């Protein structure tokens, strides 16, 4: 099974500042035949279901603000919020879908306002 | 509008059974794979089960294999999760979600509490 880890567990960032969340997979999620990383990011605000933000490691879902960006390849990935807004307070999860139809999420990173 | 609505949660004793439903609307349900994902109180997300668009294949997390059964009725645009031999550690909010690899539409969830 592919195990996902995230760091840090939580972070507090000032409004307008950058937030960076890391995700690591226990094995590569890069599929060599199409050169795609099978890695997604989700945002879960308090009391709400998760929302898909990014897939293929760096493609924003329709309607997601461009302050959210994803990067990385293989086993190491990053979600960056370039200028934190109050509405971005949430828990962020990475998820691998390389081992489809078996899926695993990271443990989550909580983002708060400093 | 495009939405998923779960129902069927509640309080059940250890060893008991429960069936969850997820009603889909606003999209062609029969064209998409569907998932169940759960979240224990104060914890992270755990993928539970997946069913292909036509119900031909079903997959489960090891933690529920042999106890839970995912199914769908495409004529009723509804996804199901039959949960048997429930344990305290199955207590969670259960979400249905649409998608194959990624999950691009989620319901609001239904709470299952396993307690005596």
mmCIF file of C-alpha atoms in Angstrom:
data_model
loop_
_atom_site.group_PDB
_atom_site.id
_atom_site.type_symbol
_atom_site.label_atom_id
_atom_site.label_comp_id
_atom_site.label_asym_id
_atom_site.label_seq_id
_atom_site.Cartn_x
_atom_site.Cartn_y
_atom_site.Cartn_z
ATOM 1 C CA UNK A 1 0.000 0.000 0.000
ATOM 2 C CA UNK A 2 1.104 3.544 -0.712
ATOM 3 C CA UNK A 3 1.404 5.553 2.513
ATOM 4 C CA UNK A 4 1.002 9.320 2.374
ATOM 5 C CA UNK A 5 2.583 11.678 4.893
ATOM 6 C CA UNK A 6 2.185 15.434 5.241
ATOM 7 C CA UNK A 7 4.137 18.186 6.949
ATOM 8 C CA UNK A 8 3.675 20.197 8.977
ATOM 9 C CA UNK A 9 0.690 18.940 10.968
ATOM 10 C CA UNK A 10 -0.458 22.541 11.296
ATOM 11 C CA UNK A 11 0.706 26.031 10.467
ATOM 12 C CA UNK A 12 -0.362 29.590 11.162
ATOM 13 C CA UNK A 13 0.268 32.222 8.529
ATOM 14 C CA UNK A 14 -0.449 35.950 8.461
ATOM 15 C CA UNK A 15 -3.067 37.217 6.047
ATOM 16 C CA UNK A 16 -1.477 37.872 2.656
ATOM 17 C CA UNK A 17 1.527 35.685 3.371
ATOM 18 C CA UNK A 18 2.499 32.409 1.737
ATOM 19 C CA UNK A 19 1.506 29.005 3.131
ATOM 20 C CA UNK A 20 3.361 25.877 2.052
ATOM 21 C CA UNK A 21 2.240 22.311 2.728
ATOM 22 C CA UNK A 22 4.301 19.242 1.906
ATOM 23 C CA UNK A 23 3.132 15.755 0.970
ATOM 24 C CA UNK A 24 5.268 12.674 0.533
ATOM 25 C CA UNK A 25 4.301 9.255 -0.828
ATOM 26 C CA UNK A 26 6.000 6.004 0.188
ATOM 27 C CA UNK A 27 6.508 5.148 -3.470
ATOM 28 C CA UNK A 28 6.421 7.108 -6.687
ATOM 29 C CA UNK A 29 2.996 8.125 -7.995
ATOM 30 C CA UNK A 30 4.442 9.162 -11.368
ATOM 31 C CA UNK A 31 3.118 6.939 -14.151
ATOM 32 C CA UNK A 32 5.918 6.759 -16.708
ATOM 33 C CA UNK A 33 3.720 5.969 -19.718
ATOM 34 C CA UNK A 34 1.929 9.331 -19.579
ATOM 35 C CA UNK A 35 4.308 11.295 -17.329
ATOM 36 C CA UNK A 36 1.460 12.194 -14.957
ATOM 37 C CA UNK A 37 1.610 12.310 -11.185
ATOM 38 C CA UNK A 38 -1.480 10.684 -9.685
ATOM 39 C CA UNK A 39 -1.733 13.127 -6.789
ATOM 40 C CA UNK A 40 -4.628 15.351 -5.733
ATOM 41 C CA UNK A 41 -5.175 18.018 -3.065
ATOM 42 C CA UNK A 42 -8.410 18.674 -1.165
ATOM 43 C CA UNK A 43 -9.548 21.476 1.119
ATOM 44 C CA UNK A 44 -11.927 20.819 4.006
ATOM 45 C CA UNK A 45 -13.378 23.792 5.829
ATOM 46 C CA UNK A 46 -14.904 23.315 9.291
ATOM 47 C CA UNK A 47 -18.259 21.551 9.131
ATOM 48 C CA UNK A 48 -18.040 20.994 5.391
ATOM 49 C CA UNK A 49 -17.169 18.068 3.116
ATOM 50 C CA UNK A 50 -13.828 18.080 1.323
ATOM 51 C CA UNK A 51 -13.459 19.980 -1.928
ATOM 52 C CA UNK A 52 -11.140 19.007 -4.780
ATOM 53 C CA UNK A 53 -8.549 21.739 -5.390
ATOM 54 C CA UNK A 54 -5.839 20.215 -7.580
ATOM 55 C CA UNK A 55 -5.333 17.010 -9.555
ATOM 56 C CA UNK A 56 -2.436 15.601 -11.598
ATOM 57 C CA UNK A 57 -0.337 17.296 -8.885
ATOM 58 C CA UNK A 58 -0.581 20.733 -10.469
ATOM 59 C CA UNK A 59 -3.866 21.182 -12.391
ATOM 60 C CA UNK A 60 -6.361 23.436 -10.640
ATOM 61 C CA UNK A 61 -9.968 22.299 -10.548
ATOM 62 C CA UNK A 62 -12.378 24.664 -12.278
ATOM 63 C CA UNK A 63 -13.229 27.642 -10.094
ATOM 64 C CA UNK A 64 -10.275 27.278 -7.711
ATOM 65 C CA UNK A 65 -8.500 30.618 -7.187
ATOM 66 C CA UNK A 66 -5.071 30.908 -8.772
ATOM 67 C CA UNK A 67 -3.446 31.635 -5.419
ATOM 68 C CA UNK A 68 -3.556 27.854 -4.968
ATOM 69 C CA UNK A 69 -0.829 25.964 -6.803
ATOM 70 C CA UNK A 70 0.565 22.461 -6.729
ATOM 71 C CA UNK A 71 4.013 21.252 -7.615
ATOM 72 C CA UNK A 72 6.320 18.268 -7.303
ATOM 73 C CA UNK A 73 6.845 14.900 -8.914
ATOM 74 C CA UNK A 74 7.505 11.284 -8.022
ATOM 75 C CA UNK A 75 7.254 11.122 -4.244
ATOM 76 C CA UNK A 76 7.448 14.747 -3.091
ATOM 77 C CA UNK A 77 4.726 17.322 -3.576
ATOM 78 C CA UNK A 78 3.825 20.810 -2.373
ATOM 79 C CA UNK A 79 0.622 22.806 -2.119
ATOM 80 C CA UNK A 80 1.231 26.545 -1.989
ATOM 81 C CA UNK A 81 -1.232 29.267 -1.090
ATOM 82 C CA UNK A 82 0.511 32.352 -2.408
ATOM 83 C CA UNK A 83 -1.404 34.957 -0.407
ATOM 84 C CA UNK A 84 -3.457 33.533 2.442
ATOM 85 C CA UNK A 85 -7.039 34.764 2.731
ATOM 86 C CA UNK A 86 -9.335 34.371 5.725
ATOM 87 C CA UNK A 87 -11.512 31.948 3.763
ATOM 88 C CA UNK A 88 -8.536 29.610 3.275
ATOM 89 C CA UNK A 89 -8.621 28.479 6.919
ATOM 90 C CA UNK A 90 -9.113 24.740 6.519
ATOM 91 C CA UNK A 91 -7.494 21.339 6.680
ATOM 92 C CA UNK A 92 -5.714 20.323 3.487
ATOM 93 C CA UNK A 93 -5.293 16.696 2.415
ATOM 94 C CA UNK A 94 -3.225 15.096 -0.312
ATOM 95 C CA UNK A 95 -4.465 11.877 -1.941
ATOM 96 C CA UNK A 96 -2.799 9.403 -4.268
ATOM 97 C CA UNK A 97 -4.749 7.675 -7.007
ATOM 98 C CA UNK A 98 -1.775 5.887 -8.584
ATOM 99 C CA UNK A 99 -2.890 2.629 -7.018
ATOM 100 C CA UNK A 100 -6.431 3.008 -8.397
ATOM 101 C CA UNK A 101 -8.803 1.450 -7.395
ATOM 102 C CA UNK A 102 -7.187 1.613 -3.977
ATOM 103 C CA UNK A 103 -6.804 5.138 -2.673
ATOM 104 C CA UNK A 104 -5.065 6.745 0.281
ATOM 105 C CA UNK A 105 -5.150 10.188 1.847
ATOM 106 C CA UNK A 106 -2.497 11.984 3.803
ATOM 107 C CA UNK A 107 -3.224 12.773 7.466
ATOM 108 C CA UNK A 108 -4.021 16.418 6.754
ATOM 109 C CA UNK A 109 -2.478 19.816 7.501
ATOM 110 C CA UNK A 110 -4.435 22.455 9.383
ATOM 111 C CA UNK A 111 -3.974 26.033 8.203
ATOM 112 C CA UNK A 112 -4.869 28.930 10.516
ATOM 113 C CA UNK A 113 -4.419 32.685 10.584
ATOM 114 C CA UNK A 114 -1.551 34.013 12.685
ATOM 115 C CA UNK B 1 -28.556 21.030 -9.329
ATOM 116 C CA UNK B 2 -25.522 18.802 -9.208
ATOM 117 C CA UNK B 3 -25.489 17.158 -5.787
ATOM 118 C CA UNK B 4 -25.116 14.064 -3.664
ATOM 119 C CA UNK B 5 -27.293 13.543 -0.600
ATOM 120 C CA UNK B 6 -26.477 10.824 1.930
ATOM 121 C CA UNK B 7 -28.977 9.287 4.334
ATOM 122 C CA UNK B 8 -29.340 6.299 6.625
ATOM 123 C CA UNK B 9 -26.929 7.167 9.400
ATOM 124 C CA UNK B 10 -27.746 6.757 13.052
ATOM 125 C CA UNK B 11 -26.842 4.985 16.272
ATOM 126 C CA UNK B 12 -26.310 1.231 16.147
ATOM 127 C CA UNK B 13 -25.002 -1.295 18.647
ATOM 128 C CA UNK B 14 -21.707 -3.114 18.105
ATOM 129 C CA UNK B 15 -22.288 -6.097 15.851
ATOM 130 C CA UNK B 16 -25.283 -4.454 14.244
ATOM 131 C CA UNK B 17 -25.999 -3.448 10.650
ATOM 132 C CA UNK B 18 -26.886 -0.278 8.804
ATOM 133 C CA UNK B 19 -27.454 0.648 5.170
ATOM 134 C CA UNK B 20 -26.435 4.047 3.884
ATOM 135 C CA UNK B 21 -27.842 5.609 0.724
ATOM 136 C CA UNK B 22 -26.524 8.373 -1.512
ATOM 137 C CA UNK B 23 -28.954 10.010 -3.931
ATOM 138 C CA UNK B 24 -27.367 11.648 -6.957
ATOM 139 C CA UNK B 25 -28.855 14.389 -9.094
ATOM 140 C CA UNK B 26 -27.831 16.864 -11.781
ATOM 141 C CA UNK B 27 -25.407 14.581 -13.608
ATOM 142 C CA UNK B 28 -25.410 11.254 -15.460
ATOM 143 C CA UNK B 29 -24.947 8.990 -12.444
ATOM 144 C CA UNK B 30 -24.558 5.845 -14.546
ATOM 145 C CA UNK B 31 -21.421 7.236 -16.217
ATOM 146 C CA UNK B 32 -19.306 7.666 -13.096
ATOM 147 C CA UNK B 33 -17.508 5.588 -10.536
ATOM 148 C CA UNK B 34 -18.489 6.303 -6.951
ATOM 149 C CA UNK B 35 -16.742 6.177 -3.592
ATOM 150 C CA UNK B 36 -17.536 6.018 0.088
ATOM 151 C CA UNK B 37 -15.082 7.914 2.302
ATOM 152 C CA UNK B 38 -15.363 8.221 6.068
ATOM 153 C CA UNK B 39 -14.059 10.574 8.731
ATOM 154 C CA UNK B 40 -13.950 9.614 12.380
ATOM 155 C CA UNK B 41 -14.666 12.466 14.831
ATOM 156 C CA UNK B 42 -11.733 14.890 14.805
ATOM 157 C CA UNK B 43 -9.725 12.665 12.462
ATOM 158 C CA UNK B 44 -8.671 12.597 8.816
ATOM 159 C CA UNK B 45 -10.206 11.089 5.713
ATOM 160 C CA UNK B 46 -10.251 7.336 5.122
ATOM 161 C CA UNK B 47 -11.254 5.858 1.767
ATOM 162 C CA UNK B 48 -13.711 3.004 2.334
ATOM 163 C CA UNK B 49 -14.964 1.597 -0.971
ATOM 164 C CA UNK B 50 -15.269 2.207 -4.720
ATOM 165 C CA UNK B 51 -17.639 0.896 -7.367
ATOM 166 C CA UNK B 52 -17.244 1.272 -11.119
ATOM 167 C CA UNK B 53 -19.868 3.126 -13.154
ATOM 168 C CA UNK B 54 -21.708 -0.032 -14.122
ATOM 169 C CA UNK B 55 -21.272 -1.888 -10.833
ATOM 170 C CA UNK B 56 -19.035 -4.470 -12.479
ATOM 171 C CA UNK B 57 -16.178 -4.118 -9.990
ATOM 172 C CA UNK B 58 -16.042 -3.208 -6.339
ATOM 173 C CA UNK B 59 -13.046 -2.484 -4.139
ATOM 174 C CA UNK B 60 -12.655 -2.070 -0.389
ATOM 175 C CA UNK B 61 -10.228 -0.844 2.215
ATOM 176 C CA UNK B 62 -8.779 -3.679 4.280
ATOM 177 C CA UNK B 63 -10.452 -2.230 7.385
ATOM 178 C CA UNK B 64 -13.952 -2.981 6.020
ATOM 179 C CA UNK B 65 -13.384 -5.878 3.631
ATOM 180 C CA UNK B 66 -15.793 -8.732 4.314
ATOM 181 C CA UNK B 67 -18.081 -6.535 6.448
ATOM 182 C CA UNK B 68 -19.170 -3.722 4.106
ATOM 183 C CA UNK B 69 -20.740 -4.009 0.637
ATOM 184 C CA UNK B 70 -20.959 -1.176 -1.871
ATOM 185 C CA UNK B 71 -23.653 -1.312 -4.534
ATOM 186 C CA UNK B 72 -25.577 0.982 -6.859
ATOM 187 C CA UNK B 73 -28.896 1.198 -8.662
ATOM 188 C CA UNK B 74 -28.380 3.265 -11.788
ATOM 189 C CA UNK B 75 -32.128 3.271 -12.504
ATOM 190 C CA UNK B 76 -32.634 5.106 -9.200
ATOM 191 C CA UNK B 77 -29.432 7.216 -9.331
ATOM 192 C CA UNK B 78 -28.546 5.860 -5.922
ATOM 193 C CA UNK B 79 -25.395 4.484 -4.289
ATOM 194 C CA UNK B 80 -25.511 2.232 -1.243
ATOM 195 C CA UNK B 81 -23.228 1.006 1.533
ATOM 196 C CA UNK B 82 -24.376 -2.031 3.488
ATOM 197 C CA UNK B 83 -22.460 -2.151 6.755
ATOM 198 C CA UNK B 84 -22.524 -5.346 8.832
ATOM 199 C CA UNK B 85 -20.703 -6.461 11.979
ATOM 200 C CA UNK B 86 -20.208 -2.847 12.960
ATOM 201 C CA UNK B 87 -17.498 -1.926 15.460
ATOM 202 C CA UNK B 88 -16.877 1.122 17.611
ATOM 203 C CA UNK B 89 -14.059 2.119 15.280
ATOM 204 C CA UNK B 90 -16.551 2.412 12.398
ATOM 205 C CA UNK B 91 -18.016 5.498 14.082
ATOM 206 C CA UNK B 92 -17.602 8.304 11.555
ATOM 207 C CA UNK B 93 -19.224 10.670 9.121
ATOM 208 C CA UNK B 94 -19.659 8.755 5.877
ATOM 209 C CA UNK B 95 -19.401 10.698 2.624
ATOM 210 C CA UNK B 96 -20.246 9.544 -0.856
ATOM 211 C CA UNK B 97 -18.133 11.068 -3.605
ATOM 212 C CA UNK B 98 -18.148 10.998 -7.391
ATOM 213 C CA UNK B 99 -15.133 10.201 -9.502
ATOM 214 C CA UNK B 100 -12.646 7.597 -10.629
ATOM 215 C CA UNK B 101 -9.221 8.621 -9.365
ATOM 216 C CA UNK B 102 -10.080 12.009 -7.933
ATOM 217 C CA UNK B 103 -13.312 12.838 -6.111
ATOM 218 C CA UNK B 104 -14.777 15.970 -7.643
ATOM 219 C CA UNK B 105 -18.201 16.024 -5.977
ATOM 220 C CA UNK B 106 -18.981 15.172 -2.350
ATOM 221 C CA UNK B 107 -22.138 14.895 -0.320
ATOM 222 C CA UNK B 108 -22.600 16.544 3.074
ATOM 223 C CA UNK B 109 -22.159 13.225 4.872
ATOM 224 C CA UNK B 110 -24.177 11.108 7.288
ATOM 225 C CA UNK B 111 -23.068 10.266 10.830
ATOM 226 C CA UNK B 112 -22.829 6.646 11.947
ATOM 227 C CA UNK B 113 -22.322 6.042 15.655
ATOM 228 C CA UNK B 114 -21.569 2.531 16.883
ATOM 229 C CA UNK B 115 -22.193 2.386 20.604
ATOM 230 C CA UNK B 116 -23.919 0.272 23.207
#
